[in-house]
CSV table of C-alpha atoms in Angstrom, one decimal:
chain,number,residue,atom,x,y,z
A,1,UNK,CA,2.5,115.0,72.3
A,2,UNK,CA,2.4,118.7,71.0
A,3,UNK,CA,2.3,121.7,73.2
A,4,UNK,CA,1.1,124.9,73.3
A,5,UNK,CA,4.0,127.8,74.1
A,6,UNK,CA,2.6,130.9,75.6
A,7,UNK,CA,5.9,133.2,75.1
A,8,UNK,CA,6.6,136.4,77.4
A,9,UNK,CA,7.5,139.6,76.5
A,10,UNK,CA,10.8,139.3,77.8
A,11,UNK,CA,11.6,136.0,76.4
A,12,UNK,CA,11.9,137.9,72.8
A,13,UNK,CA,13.1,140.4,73.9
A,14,UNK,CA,16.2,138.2,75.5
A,15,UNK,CA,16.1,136.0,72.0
A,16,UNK,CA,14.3,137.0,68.8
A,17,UNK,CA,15.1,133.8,67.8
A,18,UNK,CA,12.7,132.5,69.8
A,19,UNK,CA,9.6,132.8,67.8
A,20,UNK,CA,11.6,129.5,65.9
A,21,UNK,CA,12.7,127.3,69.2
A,22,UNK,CA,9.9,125.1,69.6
A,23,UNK,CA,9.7,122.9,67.2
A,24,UNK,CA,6.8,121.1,65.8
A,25,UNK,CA,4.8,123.0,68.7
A,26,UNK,CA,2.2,125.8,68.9
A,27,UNK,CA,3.3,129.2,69.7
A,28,UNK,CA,1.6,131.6,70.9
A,29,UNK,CA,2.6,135.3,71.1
A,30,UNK,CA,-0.1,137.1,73.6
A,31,UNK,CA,-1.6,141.0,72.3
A,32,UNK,CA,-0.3,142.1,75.3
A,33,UNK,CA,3.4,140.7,74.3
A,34,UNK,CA,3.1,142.9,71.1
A,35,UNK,CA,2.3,146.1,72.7
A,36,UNK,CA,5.0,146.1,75.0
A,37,UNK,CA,7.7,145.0,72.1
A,38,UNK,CA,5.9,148.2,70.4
A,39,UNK,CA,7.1,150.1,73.5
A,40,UNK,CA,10.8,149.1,73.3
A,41,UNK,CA,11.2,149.4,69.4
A,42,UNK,CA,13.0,152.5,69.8
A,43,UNK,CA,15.0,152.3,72.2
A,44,UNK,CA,19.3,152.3,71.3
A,45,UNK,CA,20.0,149.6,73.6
A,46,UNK,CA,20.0,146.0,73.1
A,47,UNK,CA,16.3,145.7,74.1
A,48,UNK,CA,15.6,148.1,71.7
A,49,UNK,CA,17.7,146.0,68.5
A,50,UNK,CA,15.7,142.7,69.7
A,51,UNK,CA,12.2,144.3,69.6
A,52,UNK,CA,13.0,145.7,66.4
A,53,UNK,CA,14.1,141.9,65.1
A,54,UNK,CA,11.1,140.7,66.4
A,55,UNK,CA,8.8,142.8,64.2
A,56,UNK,CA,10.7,142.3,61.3
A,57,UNK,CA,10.6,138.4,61.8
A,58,UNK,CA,6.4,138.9,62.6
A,59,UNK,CA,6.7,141.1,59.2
A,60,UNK,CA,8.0,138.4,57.6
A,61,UNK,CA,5.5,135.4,58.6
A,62,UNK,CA,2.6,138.0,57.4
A,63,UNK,CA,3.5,136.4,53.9
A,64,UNK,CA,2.9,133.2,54.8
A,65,UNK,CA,-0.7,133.8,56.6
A,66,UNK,CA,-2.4,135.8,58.8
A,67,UNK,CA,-1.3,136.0,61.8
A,68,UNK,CA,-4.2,136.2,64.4
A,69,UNK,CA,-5.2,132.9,62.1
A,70,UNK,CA,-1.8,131.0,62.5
A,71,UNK,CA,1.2,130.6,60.1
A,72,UNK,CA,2.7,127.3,60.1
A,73,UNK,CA,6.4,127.3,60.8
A,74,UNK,CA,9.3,125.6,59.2
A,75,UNK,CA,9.9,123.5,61.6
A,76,UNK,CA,6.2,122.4,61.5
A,77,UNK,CA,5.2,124.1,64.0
A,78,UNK,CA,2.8,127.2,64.2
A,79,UNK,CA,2.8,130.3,65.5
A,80,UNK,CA,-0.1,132.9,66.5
A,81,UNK,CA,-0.5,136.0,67.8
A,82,UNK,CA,-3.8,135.6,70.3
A,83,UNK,CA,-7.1,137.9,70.0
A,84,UNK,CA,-9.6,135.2,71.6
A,85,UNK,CA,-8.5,134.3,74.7
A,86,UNK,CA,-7.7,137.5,76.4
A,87,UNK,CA,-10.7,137.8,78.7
A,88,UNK,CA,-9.8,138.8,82.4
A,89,UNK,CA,-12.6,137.5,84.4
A,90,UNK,CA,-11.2,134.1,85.1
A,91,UNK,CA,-7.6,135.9,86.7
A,92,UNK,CA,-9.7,139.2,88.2
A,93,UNK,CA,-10.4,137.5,91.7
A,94,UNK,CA,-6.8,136.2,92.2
A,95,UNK,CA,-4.8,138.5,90.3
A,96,UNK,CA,-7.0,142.3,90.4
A,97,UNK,CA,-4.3,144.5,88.8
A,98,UNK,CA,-4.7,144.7,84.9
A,99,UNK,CA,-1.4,145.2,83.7
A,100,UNK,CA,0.8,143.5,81.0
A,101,UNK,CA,2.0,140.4,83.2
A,102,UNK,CA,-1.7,139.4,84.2
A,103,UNK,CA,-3.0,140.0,80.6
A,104,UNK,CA,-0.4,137.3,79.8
A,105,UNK,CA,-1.6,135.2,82.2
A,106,UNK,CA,-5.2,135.4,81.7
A,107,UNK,CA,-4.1,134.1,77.5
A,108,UNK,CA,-2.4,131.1,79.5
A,109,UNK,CA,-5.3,130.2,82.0
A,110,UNK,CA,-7.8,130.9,79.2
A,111,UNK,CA,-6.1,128.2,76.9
A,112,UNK,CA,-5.2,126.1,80.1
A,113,UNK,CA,-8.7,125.9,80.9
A,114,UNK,CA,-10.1,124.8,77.2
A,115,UNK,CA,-7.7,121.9,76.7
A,116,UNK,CA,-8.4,120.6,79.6
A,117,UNK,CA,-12.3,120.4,78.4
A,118,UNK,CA,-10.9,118.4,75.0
A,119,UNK,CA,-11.0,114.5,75.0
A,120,UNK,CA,-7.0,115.0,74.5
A,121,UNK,CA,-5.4,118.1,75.9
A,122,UNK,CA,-2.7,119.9,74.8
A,123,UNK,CA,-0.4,120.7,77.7
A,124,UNK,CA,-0.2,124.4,77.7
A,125,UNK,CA,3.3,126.5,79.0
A,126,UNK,CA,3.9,129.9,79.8
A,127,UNK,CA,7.7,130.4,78.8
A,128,UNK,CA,8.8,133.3,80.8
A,129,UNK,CA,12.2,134.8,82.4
A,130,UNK,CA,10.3,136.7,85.1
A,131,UNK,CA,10.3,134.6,88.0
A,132,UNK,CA,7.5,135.9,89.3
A,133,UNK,CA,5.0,135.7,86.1
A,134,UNK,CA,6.6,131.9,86.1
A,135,UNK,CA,5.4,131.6,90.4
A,136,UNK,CA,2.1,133.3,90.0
A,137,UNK,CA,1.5,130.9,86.7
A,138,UNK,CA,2.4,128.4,89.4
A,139,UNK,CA,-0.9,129.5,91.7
A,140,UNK,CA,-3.0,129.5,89.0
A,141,UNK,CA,-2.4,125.3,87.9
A,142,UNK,CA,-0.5,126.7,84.6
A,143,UNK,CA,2.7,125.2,83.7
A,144,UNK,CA,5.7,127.4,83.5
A,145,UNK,CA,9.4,127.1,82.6
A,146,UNK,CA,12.1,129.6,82.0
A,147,UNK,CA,13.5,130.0,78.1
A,148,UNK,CA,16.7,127.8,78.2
A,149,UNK,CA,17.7,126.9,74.9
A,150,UNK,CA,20.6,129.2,74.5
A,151,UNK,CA,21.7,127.7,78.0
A,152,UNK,CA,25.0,126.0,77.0
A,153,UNK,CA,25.0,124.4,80.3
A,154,UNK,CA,22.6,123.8,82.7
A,155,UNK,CA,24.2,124.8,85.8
A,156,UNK,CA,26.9,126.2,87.5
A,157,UNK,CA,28.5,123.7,89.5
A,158,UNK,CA,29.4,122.7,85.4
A,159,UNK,CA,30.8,125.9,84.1
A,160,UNK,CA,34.0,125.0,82.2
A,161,UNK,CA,37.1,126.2,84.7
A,162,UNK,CA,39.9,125.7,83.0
A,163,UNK,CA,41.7,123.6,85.5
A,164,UNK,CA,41.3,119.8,86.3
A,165,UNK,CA,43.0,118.3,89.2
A,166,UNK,CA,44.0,114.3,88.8
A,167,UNK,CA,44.9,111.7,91.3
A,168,UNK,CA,47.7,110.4,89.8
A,169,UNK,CA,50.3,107.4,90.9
A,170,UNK,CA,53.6,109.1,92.1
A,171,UNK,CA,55.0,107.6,88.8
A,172,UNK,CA,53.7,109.5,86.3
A,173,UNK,CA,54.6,113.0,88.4
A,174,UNK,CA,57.8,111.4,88.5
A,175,UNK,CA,57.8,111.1,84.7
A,176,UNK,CA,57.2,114.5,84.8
A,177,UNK,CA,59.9,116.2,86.3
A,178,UNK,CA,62.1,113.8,84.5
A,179,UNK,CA,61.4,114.4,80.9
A,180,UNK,CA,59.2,118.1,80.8
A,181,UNK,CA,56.6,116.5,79.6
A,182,UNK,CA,53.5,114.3,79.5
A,183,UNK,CA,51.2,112.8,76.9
A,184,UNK,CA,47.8,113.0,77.8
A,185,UNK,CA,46.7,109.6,76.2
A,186,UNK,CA,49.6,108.1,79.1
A,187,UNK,CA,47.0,109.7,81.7
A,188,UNK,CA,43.6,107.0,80.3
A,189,UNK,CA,41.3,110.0,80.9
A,190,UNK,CA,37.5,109.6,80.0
A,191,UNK,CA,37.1,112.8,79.0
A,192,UNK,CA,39.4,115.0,76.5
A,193,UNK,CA,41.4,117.7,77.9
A,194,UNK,CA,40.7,121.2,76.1
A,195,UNK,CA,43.6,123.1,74.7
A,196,UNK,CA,45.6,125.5,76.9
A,197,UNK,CA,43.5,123.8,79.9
A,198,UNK,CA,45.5,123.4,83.2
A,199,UNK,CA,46.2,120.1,84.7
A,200,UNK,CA,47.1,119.6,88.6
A,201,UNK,CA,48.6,116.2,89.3
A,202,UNK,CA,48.7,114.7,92.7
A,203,UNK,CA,49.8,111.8,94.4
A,204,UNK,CA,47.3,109.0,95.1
A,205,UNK,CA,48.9,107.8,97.8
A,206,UNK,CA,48.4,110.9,99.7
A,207,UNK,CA,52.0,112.1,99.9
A,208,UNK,CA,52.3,116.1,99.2
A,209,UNK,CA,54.1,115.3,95.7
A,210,UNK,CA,52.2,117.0,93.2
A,211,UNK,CA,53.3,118.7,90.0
A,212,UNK,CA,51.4,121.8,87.8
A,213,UNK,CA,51.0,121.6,84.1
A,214,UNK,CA,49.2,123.0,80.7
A,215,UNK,CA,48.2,121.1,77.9
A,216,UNK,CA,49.3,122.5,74.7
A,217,UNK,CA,47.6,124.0,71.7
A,218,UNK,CA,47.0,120.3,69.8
A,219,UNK,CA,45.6,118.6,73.2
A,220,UNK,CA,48.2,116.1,72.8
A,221,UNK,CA,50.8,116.8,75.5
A,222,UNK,CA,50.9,118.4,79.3
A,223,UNK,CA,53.7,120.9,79.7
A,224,UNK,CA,55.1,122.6,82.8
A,225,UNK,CA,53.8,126.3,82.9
A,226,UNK,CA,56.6,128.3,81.3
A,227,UNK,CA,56.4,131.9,83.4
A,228,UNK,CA,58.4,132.3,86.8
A,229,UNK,CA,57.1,133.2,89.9
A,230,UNK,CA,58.6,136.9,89.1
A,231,UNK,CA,56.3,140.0,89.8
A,232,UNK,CA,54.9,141.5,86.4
A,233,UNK,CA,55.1,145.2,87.1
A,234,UNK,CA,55.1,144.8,91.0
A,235,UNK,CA,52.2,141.7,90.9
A,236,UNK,CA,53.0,138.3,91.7
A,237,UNK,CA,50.8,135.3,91.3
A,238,UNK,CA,49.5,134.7,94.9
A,239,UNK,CA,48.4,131.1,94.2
A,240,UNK,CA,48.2,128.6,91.7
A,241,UNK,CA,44.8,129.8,89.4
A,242,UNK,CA,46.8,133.3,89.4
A,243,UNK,CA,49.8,132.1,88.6
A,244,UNK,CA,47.9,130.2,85.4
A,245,UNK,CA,45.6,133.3,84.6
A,246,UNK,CA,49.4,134.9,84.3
A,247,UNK,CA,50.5,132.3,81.9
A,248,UNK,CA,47.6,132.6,79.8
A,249,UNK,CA,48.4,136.4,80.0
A,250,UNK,CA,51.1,136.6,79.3
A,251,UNK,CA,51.2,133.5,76.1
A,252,UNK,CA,51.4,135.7,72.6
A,253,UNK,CA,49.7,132.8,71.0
A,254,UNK,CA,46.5,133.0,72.7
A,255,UNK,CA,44.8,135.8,71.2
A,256,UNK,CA,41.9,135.5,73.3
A,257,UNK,CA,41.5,134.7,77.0
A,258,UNK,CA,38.8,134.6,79.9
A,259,UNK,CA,39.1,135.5,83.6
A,260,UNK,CA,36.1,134.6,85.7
A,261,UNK,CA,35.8,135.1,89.7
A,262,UNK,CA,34.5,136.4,92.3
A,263,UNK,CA,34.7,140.3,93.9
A,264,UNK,CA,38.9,140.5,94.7
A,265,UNK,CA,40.0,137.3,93.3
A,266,UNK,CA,42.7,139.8,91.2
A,267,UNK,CA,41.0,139.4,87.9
A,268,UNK,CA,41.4,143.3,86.7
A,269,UNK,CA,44.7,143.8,88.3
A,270,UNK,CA,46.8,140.6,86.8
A,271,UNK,CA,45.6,141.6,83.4
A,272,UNK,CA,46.0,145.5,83.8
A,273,UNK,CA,49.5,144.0,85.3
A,274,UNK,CA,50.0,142.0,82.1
A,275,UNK,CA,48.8,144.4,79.5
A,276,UNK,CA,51.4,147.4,81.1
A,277,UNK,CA,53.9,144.9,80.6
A,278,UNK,CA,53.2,144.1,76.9
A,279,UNK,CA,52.6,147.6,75.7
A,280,UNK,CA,55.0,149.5,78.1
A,281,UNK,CA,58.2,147.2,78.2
A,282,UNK,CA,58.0,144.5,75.7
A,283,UNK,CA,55.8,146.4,73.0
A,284,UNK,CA,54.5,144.2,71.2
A,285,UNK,CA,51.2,145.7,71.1
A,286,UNK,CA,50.8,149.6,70.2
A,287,UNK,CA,48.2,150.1,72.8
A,288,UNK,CA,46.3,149.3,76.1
A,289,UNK,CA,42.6,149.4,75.5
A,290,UNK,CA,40.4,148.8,78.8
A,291,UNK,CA,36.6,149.1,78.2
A,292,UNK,CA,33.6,148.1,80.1
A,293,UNK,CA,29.6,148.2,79.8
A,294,UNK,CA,27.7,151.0,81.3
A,295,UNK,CA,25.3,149.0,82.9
A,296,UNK,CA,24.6,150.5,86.4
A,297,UNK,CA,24.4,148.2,89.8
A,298,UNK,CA,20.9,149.4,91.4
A,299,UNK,CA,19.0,152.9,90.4
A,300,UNK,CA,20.6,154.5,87.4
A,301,UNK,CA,22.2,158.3,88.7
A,302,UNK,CA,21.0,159.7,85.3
A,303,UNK,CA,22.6,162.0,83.5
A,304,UNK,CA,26.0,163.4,84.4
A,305,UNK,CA,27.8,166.6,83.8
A,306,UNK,CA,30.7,167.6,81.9
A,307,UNK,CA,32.7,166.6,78.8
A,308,UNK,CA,33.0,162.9,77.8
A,309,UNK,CA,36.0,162.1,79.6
A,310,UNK,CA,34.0,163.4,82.6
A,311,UNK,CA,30.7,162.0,82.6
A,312,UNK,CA,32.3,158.4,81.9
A,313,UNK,CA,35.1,158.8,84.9
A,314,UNK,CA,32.4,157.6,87.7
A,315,UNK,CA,31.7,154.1,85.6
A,316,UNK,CA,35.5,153.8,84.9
A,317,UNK,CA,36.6,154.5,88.3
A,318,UNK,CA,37.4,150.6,89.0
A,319,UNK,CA,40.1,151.2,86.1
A,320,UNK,CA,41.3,153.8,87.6
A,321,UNK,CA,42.1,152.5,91.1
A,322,UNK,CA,43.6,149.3,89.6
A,323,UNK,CA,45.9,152.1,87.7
A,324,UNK,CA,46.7,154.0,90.6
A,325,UNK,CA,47.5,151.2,92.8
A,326,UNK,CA,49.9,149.9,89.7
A,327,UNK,CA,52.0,152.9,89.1
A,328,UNK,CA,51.6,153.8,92.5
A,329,UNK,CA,50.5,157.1,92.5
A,330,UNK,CA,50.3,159.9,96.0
A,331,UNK,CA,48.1,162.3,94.7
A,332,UNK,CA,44.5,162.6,93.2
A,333,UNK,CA,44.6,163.3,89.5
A,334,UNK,CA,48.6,162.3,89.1
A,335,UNK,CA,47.2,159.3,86.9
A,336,UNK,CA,45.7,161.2,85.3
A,337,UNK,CA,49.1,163.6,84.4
A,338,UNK,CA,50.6,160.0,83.8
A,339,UNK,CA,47.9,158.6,81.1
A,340,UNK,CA,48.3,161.8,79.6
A,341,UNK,CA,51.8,161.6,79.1
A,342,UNK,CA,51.8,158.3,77.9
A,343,UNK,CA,49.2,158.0,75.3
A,344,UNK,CA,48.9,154.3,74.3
A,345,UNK,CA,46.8,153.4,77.6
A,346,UNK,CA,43.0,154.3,76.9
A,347,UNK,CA,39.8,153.9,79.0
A,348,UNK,CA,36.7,153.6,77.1
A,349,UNK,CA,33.0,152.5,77.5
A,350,UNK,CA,32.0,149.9,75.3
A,351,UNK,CA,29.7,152.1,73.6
A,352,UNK,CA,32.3,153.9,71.8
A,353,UNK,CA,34.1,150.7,70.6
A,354,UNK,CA,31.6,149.2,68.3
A,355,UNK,CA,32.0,149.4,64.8
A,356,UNK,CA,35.8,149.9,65.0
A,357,UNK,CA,38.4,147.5,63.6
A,358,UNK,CA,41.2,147.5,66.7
A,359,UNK,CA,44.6,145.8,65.3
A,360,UNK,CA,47.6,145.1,67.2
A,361,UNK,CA,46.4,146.1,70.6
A,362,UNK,CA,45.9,144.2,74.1
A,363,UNK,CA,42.4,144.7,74.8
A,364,UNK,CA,40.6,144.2,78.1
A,365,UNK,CA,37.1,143.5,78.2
A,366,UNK,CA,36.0,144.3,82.3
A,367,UNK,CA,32.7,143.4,83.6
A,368,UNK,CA,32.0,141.1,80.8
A,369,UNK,CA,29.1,139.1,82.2
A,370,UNK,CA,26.9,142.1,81.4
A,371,UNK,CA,27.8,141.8,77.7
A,372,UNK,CA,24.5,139.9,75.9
A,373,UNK,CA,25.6,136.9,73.3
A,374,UNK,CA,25.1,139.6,70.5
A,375,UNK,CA,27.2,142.4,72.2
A,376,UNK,CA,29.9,140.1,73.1
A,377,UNK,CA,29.9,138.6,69.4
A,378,UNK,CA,30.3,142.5,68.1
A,379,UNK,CA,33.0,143.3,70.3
A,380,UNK,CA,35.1,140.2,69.9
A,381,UNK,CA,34.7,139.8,66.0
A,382,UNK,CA,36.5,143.9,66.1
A,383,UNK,CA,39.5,142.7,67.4
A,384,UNK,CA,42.1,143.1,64.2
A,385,UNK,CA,45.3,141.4,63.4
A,386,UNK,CA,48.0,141.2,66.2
A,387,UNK,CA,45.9,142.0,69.3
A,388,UNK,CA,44.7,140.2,72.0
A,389,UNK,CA,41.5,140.4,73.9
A,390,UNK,CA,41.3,139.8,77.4
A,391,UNK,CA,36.9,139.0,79.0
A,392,UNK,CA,37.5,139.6,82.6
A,393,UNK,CA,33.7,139.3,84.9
A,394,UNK,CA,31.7,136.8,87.6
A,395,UNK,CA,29.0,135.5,86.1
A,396,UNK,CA,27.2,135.6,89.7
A,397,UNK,CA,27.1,139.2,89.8
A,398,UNK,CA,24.9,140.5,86.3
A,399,UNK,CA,23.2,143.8,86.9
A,400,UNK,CA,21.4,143.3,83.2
A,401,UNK,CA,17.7,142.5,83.0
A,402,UNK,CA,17.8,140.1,81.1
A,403,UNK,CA,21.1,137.9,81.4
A,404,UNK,CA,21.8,135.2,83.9
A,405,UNK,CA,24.7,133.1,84.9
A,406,UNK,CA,24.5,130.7,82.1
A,407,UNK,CA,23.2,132.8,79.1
A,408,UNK,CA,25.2,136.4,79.6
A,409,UNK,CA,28.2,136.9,76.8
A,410,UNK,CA,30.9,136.0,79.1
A,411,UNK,CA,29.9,132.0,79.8
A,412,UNK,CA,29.1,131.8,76.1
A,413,UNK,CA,32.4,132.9,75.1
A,414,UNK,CA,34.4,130.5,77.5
A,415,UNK,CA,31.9,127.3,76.7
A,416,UNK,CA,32.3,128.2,72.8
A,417,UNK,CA,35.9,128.8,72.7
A,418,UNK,CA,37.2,126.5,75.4
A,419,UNK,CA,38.0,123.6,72.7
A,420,UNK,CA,39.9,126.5,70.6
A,421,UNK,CA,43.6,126.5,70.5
A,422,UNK,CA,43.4,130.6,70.0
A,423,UNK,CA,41.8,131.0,73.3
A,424,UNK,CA,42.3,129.7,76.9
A,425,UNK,CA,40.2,130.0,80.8
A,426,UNK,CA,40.8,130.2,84.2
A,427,UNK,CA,38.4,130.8,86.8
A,428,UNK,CA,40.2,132.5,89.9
A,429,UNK,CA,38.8,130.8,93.1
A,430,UNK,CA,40.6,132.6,96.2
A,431,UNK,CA,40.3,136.1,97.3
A,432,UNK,CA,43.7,138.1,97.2
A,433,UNK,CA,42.1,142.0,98.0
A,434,UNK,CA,41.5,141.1,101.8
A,435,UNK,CA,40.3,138.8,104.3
A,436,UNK,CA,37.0,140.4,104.5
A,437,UNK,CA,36.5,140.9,101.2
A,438,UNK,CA,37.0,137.5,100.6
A,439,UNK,CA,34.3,136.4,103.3
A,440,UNK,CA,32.1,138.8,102.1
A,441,UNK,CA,32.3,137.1,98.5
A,442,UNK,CA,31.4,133.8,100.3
A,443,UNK,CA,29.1,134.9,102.7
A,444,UNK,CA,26.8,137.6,101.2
């Protein structure tokens, strides 16, 4: 049966492509929805970029139709932009306030309330990403759902992690260590391993005989992990998903890699660890590039004083202490006497890497689960011949509006690429900055 799609503001503003996701369906795009897209049009940001798409794509259908009449889709579906069912007096005794969320709701009830009158009733949805439009929709009867199709998966518990772990008979470990090597058809697994993904073997039987091992580019066979348990610039792997986000680190022939974990799992250090090494002592890249988003956890602090270099220091500062505590500096301001002096280490904000073609450079990406799908596109598709690009974040923290665990940049990058031989993932489990930092990350 066909439905009727009430769309909130903030699901276009989240995905233009919206207006096209529903199929053979009716949707419908609320006056209030259009005002507030008017709002965000100029904006810089990427709110600003989608409300801007969103006209032009509402531009567009005016060819086809009027709008406030319907224009049929090609999909076969149609889409409207609602003048008739705004009224307010069915909502005004539950919801009193007459703002832009309860105008959108009183279009839903309105159309709620007709079909159900009609010998065969459309159901009628209010797509939203607020969850409180989606629980007030909820006390009013209307059916609600959040806007999900560029959900690659639809939950956490399967996010891709880069690791498996297999009960194995002792045999095959024993294979193993005799020959360096495994295939993986040998193993009878139902599902594919993904290139570069890590393999844990252990014993069946329940003896402590286990062995650690990475599948290689083709997917074909398991090798043992190549890089010793040696310190890379005073850092050692202090368990196993480190000692594999090292490997992958450290691997010139992965060009692309993703770290996700909680607060102190060691994320920003290993690769800062890493990236020193590569540029500094092996150079094989001419530079160190770290860069994150400015996106601000809590109340903005506004506008800050100073030159560049000074009003981006406060959002840098977690690069900075990860510096200082790898060259091991005594004094405030020695690192940055020692960046000076060096010159191929640069700390940027994202915003002033767009647009620029970056070859033959390790690149570090922190605080990528604040990146959008767009953002994250731009910034990856700029990386130029020789480099290597690092997306270090935990999807469970995301300070952006309009990005969740499953639909921020980061988790798109690892679910897309994770079948890639260019790329490889490792989610870090255990905490390595302190005991209580680690119980706070579980706890809080």
């Amino acid at each position: 049966m066909k439905k009727i799609f009430i769309l909130d503001t903030n699901v276009l503003l989240h995905d233009p492509n919206a207006l096209f996701a529903f199929d053979d369906n009716e949707v419908i795009i609320p006056a209030a929805v259009l005002q507030e897209i008017d709002s965000k049009k100029r904006l810089a940001d990427e709110i600003g970029r989608n409300a801007r798409r969103v006209s032009r794509f509402l531009d567009g259908l005016r060819s086809d139709g009027k709008l406030h009449d319907g224009v049929t889709l090609e999909s076969g579906g149609m889409l409207k932009v609602e003048l008739n069912h705004k009224s307010f007096q069915k909502l005004q005794d539950t919801f009193g306030e007459l703002n832009n969320d309860n105008l959108i709701l009183a279009v839903a009830l309105n159309y709620h309330l007709e079909e159900k009158d009609k010998a065969d009733p459309r159901p009628v949805v209010l797509v939203s990403k607020d969850t409180l439009v989606r629980v007030k929709a909820d006390v009013l009867g209307i059916r609600s759902e959040d806007y999900l199709s560029d959900h690659l998966v639809p939950s956490d518990s399967e996010f891709y992690s880069g690791c498996v772990t297999l009960q194995v008979h002792p045999s095959v470990i024993d294979e193993f260590y005799s020959f360096r090597k495994l295939s993986v058809s040998s193993l009878n697994l139902r599902t594919p391993l993904n290139p570069n993904e890590f393999v844990i073997l252990r014993d069946e039987l329940g003896t402590t005989k286990s062995a650690l091992l990475k599948v290689d580019r083709d997917g074909k066979k398991l090798e043992p992990l190549y890089l010793s348990n040696d310190s890379v610039w005073g850092i050692g792997a202090r368990n196993a998903q480190q000692r594999m986000a090292l490997e992958l680190l450290l691997n010139d022939d992965i060009p692309l890699v993703t770290l996700t974990g909680k607060a102190g799992t060691g994320k920003t250090l290993l690769t800062l660890a890493a990236g020193l090494l590569k540029t500094e002592d092996e150079h094989k890249y001419k530079k160190l590039l770290i860069a994150r988003p400015v996106v601000p956890m809590g109340k903005d602090i506004g506008y800050l004083p100073g030159e560049k270099d000074e009003k981006l220091r406060p959002w840098m500062q977690p690069i900075y202490d990860n510096l200082e505590y790898l060259f091991d500096t005594k004094k405030a301001g020695d690192i940055d006497k020692i960046l000076a002096g060096m010159g191929s280490i640069q700390v940027e904000a994202l915003t002033y890497i767009r647009g620029r073609s970056i070859p033959g450079q390790f690149i570090i990406i922190d605080e990528a689960q604040n990146l959008s799908r767009h953002e994250v596109k731009t910034i990856v598709s700029r990386v130029g011949e020789g480099s290597k690009i690092v997306l270090l974040g935990d999807p469970a923290q995301i300070d952006h509006p309009y990005l969740d665990a499953s639909s921020n940049g980061l988790t798109h990058v690892v679910e897309r690429f994770k079948d890639q031989a260019i790329s490889g993932h490792i989610t870090l489990e255990k905490g390595e900055r302190s005991s209580l930092a680690q119980l706070a990350a579980d706890l809080l």
